[in-house]
């Protein structure tokens, strides 16, 4: 036996809230596009060629770090460290650019 008064209609209520939130959400497409442009520019200008290559393979191509390591002939930890440093550099760059 359920004590909560919302149990009988909980799924309807969640659906109603989802529709309301979607209808009343702010349009942030302009901000997202500005962020995408900034990210593209930062990847081209701020990353080393090696960082750019590893970030491309990891995020754009969806390869695992072990696959990247094997493809480039380096240790997996080198790939991990390089991607981490590239990510940190991009975060710093984008934080100040926006």
Tab-separated table of N, CA, C and O in Angstrom:
chain	number	residue	atom	x	y	z
A	1	UNK	N	0.841	-1.185	0.000
A	1	UNK	CA	0.000	0.000	0.000
A	1	UNK	C	0.883	1.244	0.000
A	1	UNK	O	1.849	1.347	0.737
A	2	UNK	N	0.504	2.220	-0.824
A	2	UNK	CA	1.303	3.427	-0.954
A	2	UNK	C	0.669	4.566	-0.190
A	2	UNK	O	-0.525	4.803	-0.276
A	3	UNK	N	1.521	5.321	0.525
A	3	UNK	CA	1.033	6.441	1.318
A	3	UNK	C	1.081	7.758	0.559
A	3	UNK	O	0.388	8.696	0.892
A	4	UNK	N	1.921	7.842	-0.444
A	4	UNK	CA	2.133	9.108	-1.133
A	4	UNK	C	0.953	9.449	-2.026
A	4	UNK	O	0.490	8.640	-2.803
A	5	UNK	N	0.503	10.677	-1.945
A	5	UNK	CA	-0.658	11.081	-2.730
A	5	UNK	C	-0.324	11.294	-4.198
A	5	UNK	O	-1.201	11.380	-5.024
A	6	UNK	N	0.970	11.365	-4.550
A	6	UNK	CA	1.362	11.591	-5.932
A	6	UNK	C	1.566	10.288	-6.711
A	6	UNK	O	1.766	10.316	-7.897
A	7	UNK	N	1.537	9.146	-6.049
A	7	UNK	CA	1.851	7.885	-6.721
A	7	UNK	C	0.917	7.573	-7.880
A	7	UNK	O	1.354	7.110	-8.910
A	8	UNK	N	-0.350	7.808	-7.752
A	8	UNK	CA	-1.304	7.451	-8.788
A	8	UNK	C	-1.082	8.258	-10.063
A	8	UNK	O	-1.342	7.789	-11.156
A	9	UNK	N	-0.603	9.463	-9.930
A	9	UNK	CA	-0.464	10.342	-11.091
A	9	UNK	C	0.983	10.776	-11.326
A	9	UNK	O	1.250	11.681	-12.104
A	10	UNK	N	1.933	10.094	-10.718
A	10	UNK	CA	3.320	10.566	-10.795
A	10	UNK	C	3.849	10.602	-12.220
A	10	UNK	O	4.522	11.549	-12.607
A	11	UNK	N	3.561	9.585	-13.025
A	11	UNK	CA	4.087	9.593	-14.386
A	11	UNK	C	3.444	10.693	-15.222
A	11	UNK	O	4.099	11.307	-16.060
A	12	UNK	N	2.174	10.970	-15.010
A	12	UNK	CA	1.519	12.070	-15.730
A	12	UNK	C	2.127	13.400	-15.308
A	12	UNK	O	2.355	14.280	-16.134
A	13	UNK	N	2.390	13.552	-14.018
A	13	UNK	CA	2.947	14.790	-13.493
A	13	UNK	C	4.333	15.036	-14.075
A	13	UNK	O	4.665	16.146	-14.489
A	14	UNK	N	5.150	13.983	-14.148
A	14	UNK	CA	6.484	14.112	-14.718
A	14	UNK	C	6.394	14.495	-16.191
A	14	UNK	O	7.120	15.359	-16.668
A	15	UNK	N	5.476	13.895	-16.914
A	15	UNK	CA	5.278	14.244	-18.317
A	15	UNK	C	4.841	15.689	-18.478
A	15	UNK	O	5.330	16.404	-19.360
A	16	UNK	N	3.914	16.139	-17.601
A	16	UNK	CA	3.461	17.530	-17.649
A	16	UNK	C	4.617	18.493	-17.383
A	16	UNK	O	4.743	19.522	-18.052
A	17	UNK	N	5.468	18.165	-16.401
A	17	UNK	CA	6.601	19.027	-16.076
A	17	UNK	C	7.612	19.071	-17.224
A	17	UNK	O	8.168	20.115	-17.532
A	18	UNK	N	7.817	17.936	-17.870
A	18	UNK	CA	8.744	17.878	-18.997
A	18	UNK	C	8.273	18.782	-20.126
A	18	UNK	O	9.056	19.545	-20.698
A	19	UNK	N	7.002	18.715	-20.437
A	19	UNK	CA	6.442	19.568	-21.491
A	19	UNK	C	6.542	21.033	-21.088
A	19	UNK	O	6.952	21.882	-21.886
A	20	UNK	N	6.221	21.349	-19.844
A	20	UNK	CA	6.287	22.739	-19.382
A	20	UNK	C	7.709	23.271	-19.451
A	20	UNK	O	7.958	24.383	-19.917
A	21	UNK	N	8.678	22.462	-18.992
A	21	UNK	CA	10.072	22.896	-19.015
A	21	UNK	C	10.565	23.123	-20.444
A	21	UNK	O	11.265	24.093	-20.720
A	22	UNK	N	10.185	22.232	-21.354
A	22	UNK	CA	10.596	22.395	-22.746
A	22	UNK	C	9.995	23.657	-23.347
A	22	UNK	O	10.658	24.402	-24.053
A	23	UNK	N	8.735	23.948	-23.040
A	23	UNK	CA	8.068	25.130	-23.580
A	23	UNK	C	8.601	26.427	-22.988
A	23	UNK	O	8.563	27.469	-23.632
A	24	UNK	N	9.090	26.389	-21.751
A	24	UNK	CA	9.539	27.601	-21.072
A	24	UNK	C	11.063	27.730	-20.959
A	24	UNK	O	11.562	28.651	-20.325
A	25	UNK	N	11.778	26.820	-21.577
A	25	UNK	CA	13.242	26.873	-21.511
A	25	UNK	C	13.756	28.006	-22.389
A	25	UNK	O	13.186	28.331	-23.424
A	26	UNK	N	14.859	28.585	-21.945
A	26	UNK	CA	15.494	29.636	-22.732
A	26	UNK	C	16.176	29.022	-23.942
A	26	UNK	O	16.649	27.901	-23.907
A	27	UNK	N	16.221	29.787	-25.013
A	27	UNK	CA	16.919	29.341	-26.214
A	27	UNK	C	18.391	29.723	-26.074
A	27	UNK	O	18.737	30.896	-26.059
A	28	UNK	N	19.242	28.721	-25.950
A	28	UNK	CA	20.655	28.995	-25.779
A	28	UNK	C	21.462	28.604	-27.017
A	28	UNK	O	22.660	28.385	-26.945
A	29	UNK	N	20.812	28.533	-28.158
A	29	UNK	CA	21.499	28.113	-29.381
A	29	UNK	C	22.612	29.080	-29.767
A	29	UNK	O	23.656	28.659	-30.269
A	30	UNK	N	22.423	30.376	-29.522
A	30	UNK	CA	23.457	31.352	-29.837
A	30	UNK	C	24.697	31.126	-28.969
A	30	UNK	O	25.827	31.165	-29.452
A	31	UNK	N	24.493	30.861	-27.691
A	31	UNK	CA	25.608	30.602	-26.784
A	31	UNK	C	26.337	29.318	-27.171
A	31	UNK	O	27.569	29.258	-27.148
A	32	UNK	N	25.566	28.284	-27.544
A	32	UNK	CA	26.186	27.025	-27.947
A	32	UNK	C	27.010	27.200	-29.215
A	32	UNK	O	28.113	26.654	-29.325
A	33	UNK	N	26.505	27.957	-30.163
A	33	UNK	CA	27.240	28.182	-31.398
A	33	UNK	C	28.532	28.974	-31.133
A	33	UNK	O	29.581	28.676	-31.691
A	34	UNK	N	28.457	29.972	-30.257
A	34	UNK	CA	29.644	30.742	-29.894
A	34	UNK	C	30.681	29.840	-29.214
A	34	UNK	O	31.873	29.929	-29.479
A	35	UNK	N	30.210	28.938	-28.362
A	35	UNK	CA	31.105	27.995	-27.689
A	35	UNK	C	31.751	27.045	-28.692
A	35	UNK	O	32.956	26.779	-28.626
A	36	UNK	N	30.973	26.547	-29.653
A	36	UNK	CA	31.528	25.659	-30.683
A	36	UNK	C	32.600	26.364	-31.514
A	36	UNK	O	33.642	25.784	-31.811
A	37	UNK	N	32.324	27.612	-31.899
A	37	UNK	CA	33.312	28.379	-32.663
A	37	UNK	C	34.586	28.584	-31.846
A	37	UNK	O	35.699	28.428	-32.354
A	38	UNK	N	34.418	28.932	-30.579
A	38	UNK	CA	35.559	29.128	-29.695
A	38	UNK	C	36.363	27.849	-29.513
A	38	UNK	O	37.597	27.881	-29.483
A	39	UNK	N	35.670	26.738	-29.411
A	39	UNK	CA	36.350	25.457	-29.243
A	39	UNK	C	37.138	25.101	-30.495
A	39	UNK	O	38.290	24.669	-30.409
A	40	UNK	N	36.552	25.297	-31.662
A	40	UNK	CA	37.278	25.029	-32.909
A	40	UNK	C	38.531	25.900	-33.013
A	40	UNK	O	39.619	25.422	-33.348
A	41	UNK	N	38.367	27.176	-32.712
A	41	UNK	CA	39.495	28.105	-32.784
A	41	UNK	C	40.579	27.732	-31.765
A	41	UNK	O	41.770	27.721	-32.074
A	42	UNK	N	40.158	27.379	-30.552
A	42	UNK	CA	41.113	27.017	-29.508
A	42	UNK	C	41.864	25.742	-29.872
A	42	UNK	O	43.075	25.638	-29.633
A	43	UNK	N	41.172	24.769	-30.461
A	43	UNK	CA	41.841	23.537	-30.866
A	43	UNK	C	42.901	23.817	-31.920
A	43	UNK	O	43.971	23.223	-31.905
A	44	UNK	N	42.607	24.720	-32.828
A	44	UNK	CA	43.558	25.040	-33.896
A	44	UNK	C	44.736	25.864	-33.383
A	44	UNK	O	45.871	25.653	-33.798
A	45	UNK	N	44.470	26.821	-32.505
A	45	UNK	CA	45.489	27.782	-32.103
A	45	UNK	C	46.235	27.433	-30.823
A	45	UNK	O	47.400	27.800	-30.672
A	46	UNK	N	45.598	26.760	-29.899
A	46	UNK	CA	46.179	26.566	-28.570
A	46	UNK	C	46.824	25.206	-28.347
A	46	UNK	O	47.678	25.071	-27.492
A	47	UNK	N	46.418	24.204	-29.099
A	47	UNK	CA	46.954	22.866	-28.866
A	47	UNK	C	48.172	22.606	-29.742
A	47	UNK	O	48.271	23.127	-30.855
A	48	UNK	N	49.067	21.780	-29.227
A	48	UNK	CA	50.197	21.350	-30.036
A	48	UNK	C	49.679	20.383	-31.101
A	48	UNK	O	48.587	19.811	-30.945
A	49	UNK	N	50.438	20.167	-32.164
A	49	UNK	CA	49.988	19.210	-33.190
A	49	UNK	C	49.705	17.820	-32.615
A	49	UNK	O	48.727	17.170	-33.002
A	50	UNK	N	50.528	17.381	-31.683
A	50	UNK	CA	50.317	16.057	-31.068
A	50	UNK	C	49.033	16.029	-30.242
A	50	UNK	O	48.266	15.073	-30.292
A	51	UNK	N	48.808	17.085	-29.454
A	51	UNK	CA	47.569	17.167	-28.678
A	51	UNK	C	46.363	17.201	-29.607
A	51	UNK	O	45.364	16.526	-29.366
A	52	UNK	N	46.470	17.979	-30.665
A	52	UNK	CA	45.368	18.090	-31.623
A	52	UNK	C	45.031	16.728	-32.228
A	52	UNK	O	43.875	16.346	-32.341
A	53	UNK	N	46.069	15.986	-32.594
A	53	UNK	CA	45.859	14.670	-33.189
A	53	UNK	C	45.188	13.709	-32.212
A	53	UNK	O	44.223	13.023	-32.554
A	54	UNK	N	45.675	13.676	-30.977
A	54	UNK	CA	45.106	12.755	-29.990
A	54	UNK	C	43.682	13.144	-29.593
A	54	UNK	O	42.825	12.277	-29.425
A	55	UNK	N	43.433	14.435	-29.463
A	55	UNK	CA	42.079	14.893	-29.139
A	55	UNK	C	41.128	14.544	-30.280
A	55	UNK	O	40.000	14.098	-30.057
A	56	UNK	N	41.581	14.722	-31.513
A	56	UNK	CA	40.769	14.373	-32.677
A	56	UNK	C	40.426	12.891	-32.662
A	56	UNK	O	39.266	12.507	-32.829
A	57	UNK	N	41.428	12.049	-32.469
A	57	UNK	CA	41.191	10.604	-32.475
A	57	UNK	C	40.291	10.169	-31.324
A	57	UNK	O	39.437	9.288	-31.492
A	58	UNK	N	40.465	10.789	-30.173
A	58	UNK	CA	39.695	10.387	-28.993
A	58	UNK	C	38.255	10.890	-29.042
A	58	UNK	O	37.314	10.123	-28.876
A	59	UNK	N	38.074	12.183	-29.280
A	59	UNK	CA	36.732	12.754	-29.212
A	59	UNK	C	35.979	12.702	-30.543
A	59	UNK	O	34.784	12.428	-30.568
A	60	UNK	N	36.660	12.964	-31.637
A	60	UNK	CA	35.969	13.019	-32.916
A	60	UNK	C	35.806	11.646	-33.558
A	60	UNK	O	34.765	11.355	-34.140
A	61	UNK	N	36.839	10.828	-33.474
A	61	UNK	CA	36.782	9.491	-34.077
A	61	UNK	C	36.272	8.430	-33.104
A	61	UNK	O	35.932	7.332	-33.511
A	62	UNK	N	36.285	8.746	-31.803
A	62	UNK	CA	35.752	7.812	-30.807
A	62	UNK	C	36.650	6.627	-30.500
A	62	UNK	O	36.168	5.605	-30.006
A	63	UNK	N	37.937	6.759	-30.787
A	63	UNK	CA	38.854	5.665	-30.467
A	63	UNK	C	39.143	5.636	-28.974
A	63	UNK	O	39.139	6.667	-28.310
A	64	UNK	N	39.415	4.441	-28.472
A	64	UNK	CA	39.822	4.299	-27.076
A	64	UNK	C	41.287	4.678	-26.962
A	64	UNK	O	42.039	4.644	-27.946
A	65	UNK	N	41.697	5.035	-25.759
A	65	UNK	CA	43.078	5.464	-25.555
A	65	UNK	C	44.066	4.366	-25.918
A	65	UNK	O	45.131	4.644	-26.474
A	66	UNK	N	43.726	3.130	-25.640
A	66	UNK	CA	44.622	2.022	-26.003
A	66	UNK	C	44.733	1.894	-27.523
A	66	UNK	O	45.811	1.574	-28.045
A	67	UNK	N	43.655	2.155	-28.246
A	67	UNK	CA	43.701	2.105	-29.711
A	67	UNK	C	44.570	3.235	-30.274
A	67	UNK	O	45.328	3.030	-31.223
A	68	UNK	N	44.444	4.409	-29.676
A	68	UNK	CA	45.257	5.551	-30.107
A	68	UNK	C	46.726	5.256	-29.845
A	68	UNK	O	47.588	5.510	-30.696
A	69	UNK	N	47.019	4.711	-28.673
A	69	UNK	CA	48.398	4.383	-28.310
A	69	UNK	C	48.988	3.398	-29.308
A	69	UNK	O	50.123	3.574	-29.778
A	70	UNK	N	48.233	2.398	-29.660
A	70	UNK	CA	48.709	1.396	-30.606
A	70	UNK	C	48.918	2.024	-31.988
A	70	UNK	O	49.933	1.788	-32.636
A	71	UNK	N	47.990	2.852	-32.408
A	71	UNK	CA	48.074	3.501	-33.723
A	71	UNK	C	49.283	4.427	-33.821
A	71	UNK	O	49.953	4.481	-34.858
A	72	UNK	N	49.572	5.160	-32.730
A	72	UNK	CA	50.667	6.123	-32.747
A	72	UNK	C	51.985	5.555	-32.231
A	72	UNK	O	53.008	6.246	-32.257
A	73	UNK	N	51.954	4.336	-31.715
A	73	UNK	CA	53.179	3.704	-31.224
A	73	UNK	C	53.699	4.293	-29.926
A	73	UNK	O	54.907	4.411	-29.736
A	74	UNK	N	52.777	4.684	-29.035
A	74	UNK	CA	53.156	5.230	-27.733
A	74	UNK	C	52.444	4.449	-26.640
A	74	UNK	O	51.556	3.642	-26.908
A	75	UNK	N	52.803	4.730	-25.411
A	75	UNK	CA	52.166	4.099	-24.270
A	75	UNK	C	50.776	4.694	-24.044
A	75	UNK	O	50.559	5.875	-24.312
A	76	UNK	N	49.851	3.892	-23.528
A	76	UNK	CA	48.502	4.374	-23.255
A	76	UNK	C	48.503	5.523	-22.262
A	76	UNK	O	47.730	6.475	-22.366
A	77	UNK	N	49.405	5.480	-21.292
A	77	UNK	CA	49.472	6.557	-20.295
A	77	UNK	C	49.900	7.876	-20.944
A	77	UNK	O	49.482	8.951	-20.503
A	78	UNK	N	50.697	7.800	-21.995
A	78	UNK	CA	51.100	9.002	-22.720
A	78	UNK	C	49.884	9.637	-23.391
A	78	UNK	O	49.704	10.856	-23.356
A	79	UNK	N	49.048	8.806	-23.977
A	79	UNK	CA	47.822	9.302	-24.612
A	79	UNK	C	46.924	9.934	-23.558
A	79	UNK	O	46.413	11.052	-23.739
A	80	UNK	N	46.732	9.246	-22.454
A	80	UNK	CA	45.881	9.745	-21.385
A	80	UNK	C	46.366	11.091	-20.867
A	80	UNK	O	45.588	12.046	-20.712
A	81	UNK	N	47.651	11.178	-20.612
A	81	UNK	CA	48.240	12.418	-20.102
A	81	UNK	C	48.124	13.554	-21.117
A	81	UNK	O	47.777	14.688	-20.771
A	82	UNK	N	48.362	13.246	-22.389
A	82	UNK	CA	48.300	14.263	-23.441
A	82	UNK	C	46.880	14.781	-23.622
A	82	UNK	O	46.659	15.994	-23.736
A	83	UNK	N	45.907	13.892	-23.629
A	83	UNK	CA	44.506	14.303	-23.769
A	83	UNK	C	44.076	15.126	-22.556
A	83	UNK	O	43.396	16.146	-22.692
A	84	UNK	N	44.508	14.714	-21.376
A	84	UNK	CA	44.160	15.455	-20.162
A	84	UNK	C	44.730	16.874	-20.198
A	84	UNK	O	44.031	17.841	-19.885
A	85	UNK	N	45.976	17.005	-20.594
A	85	UNK	CA	46.594	18.330	-20.673
A	85	UNK	C	45.931	19.189	-21.745
A	85	UNK	O	45.747	20.399	-21.555
A	86	UNK	N	45.579	18.585	-22.854
A	86	UNK	CA	44.891	19.329	-23.917
A	86	UNK	C	43.536	19.821	-23.421
A	86	UNK	O	43.146	20.969	-23.666
A	87	UNK	N	42.835	18.969	-22.709
A	87	UNK	CA	41.530	19.343	-22.163
A	87	UNK	C	41.663	20.510	-21.183
A	87	UNK	O	40.883	21.464	-21.233
A	88	UNK	N	42.652	20.444	-20.321
A	88	UNK	CA	42.880	21.529	-19.363
A	88	UNK	C	43.189	22.834	-20.088
A	88	UNK	O	42.702	23.900	-19.722
A	89	UNK	N	43.998	22.753	-21.118
A	89	UNK	CA	44.354	23.942	-21.890
A	89	UNK	C	43.114	24.533	-22.572
A	89	UNK	O	42.922	25.746	-22.586
A	90	UNK	N	42.270	23.678	-23.113
A	90	UNK	CA	41.043	24.155	-23.770
A	90	UNK	C	40.093	24.787	-22.757
A	90	UNK	O	39.473	25.814	-23.040
A	91	UNK	N	39.958	24.176	-21.588
A	91	UNK	CA	39.092	24.749	-20.544
A	91	UNK	C	39.560	26.149	-20.168
A	91	UNK	O	38.763	27.076	-20.066
A	92	UNK	N	40.862	26.286	-19.942
A	92	UNK	CA	41.404	27.603	-19.583
A	92	UNK	C	41.135	28.617	-20.677
A	92	UNK	O	40.714	29.739	-20.427
A	93	UNK	N	41.398	28.223	-21.904
A	93	UNK	CA	41.230	29.128	-23.031
A	93	UNK	C	39.770	29.544	-23.187
A	93	UNK	O	39.463	30.724	-23.380
A	94	UNK	N	38.852	28.603	-23.097
A	94	UNK	CA	37.435	28.902	-23.290
A	94	UNK	C	36.858	29.688	-22.106
A	94	UNK	O	35.977	30.506	-22.274
A	95	UNK	N	37.362	29.437	-20.928
A	95	UNK	CA	36.860	30.144	-19.755
A	95	UNK	C	37.117	31.647	-19.882
A	95	UNK	O	36.286	32.465	-19.545
A	96	UNK	N	38.277	32.010	-20.407
A	96	UNK	CA	38.616	33.413	-20.533
A	96	UNK	C	38.047	34.043	-21.808
A	96	UNK	O	37.868	35.236	-21.885
A	97	UNK	N	37.771	33.219	-22.806
A	97	UNK	CA	37.283	33.743	-24.087
A	97	UNK	C	35.802	34.092	-24.056
A	97	UNK	O	35.354	34.938	-24.817
A	98	UNK	N	35.037	33.421	-23.187
A	98	UNK	CA	33.584	33.629	-23.213
A	98	UNK	C	33.118	34.625	-22.203
A	98	UNK	O	33.543	35.007	-21.283
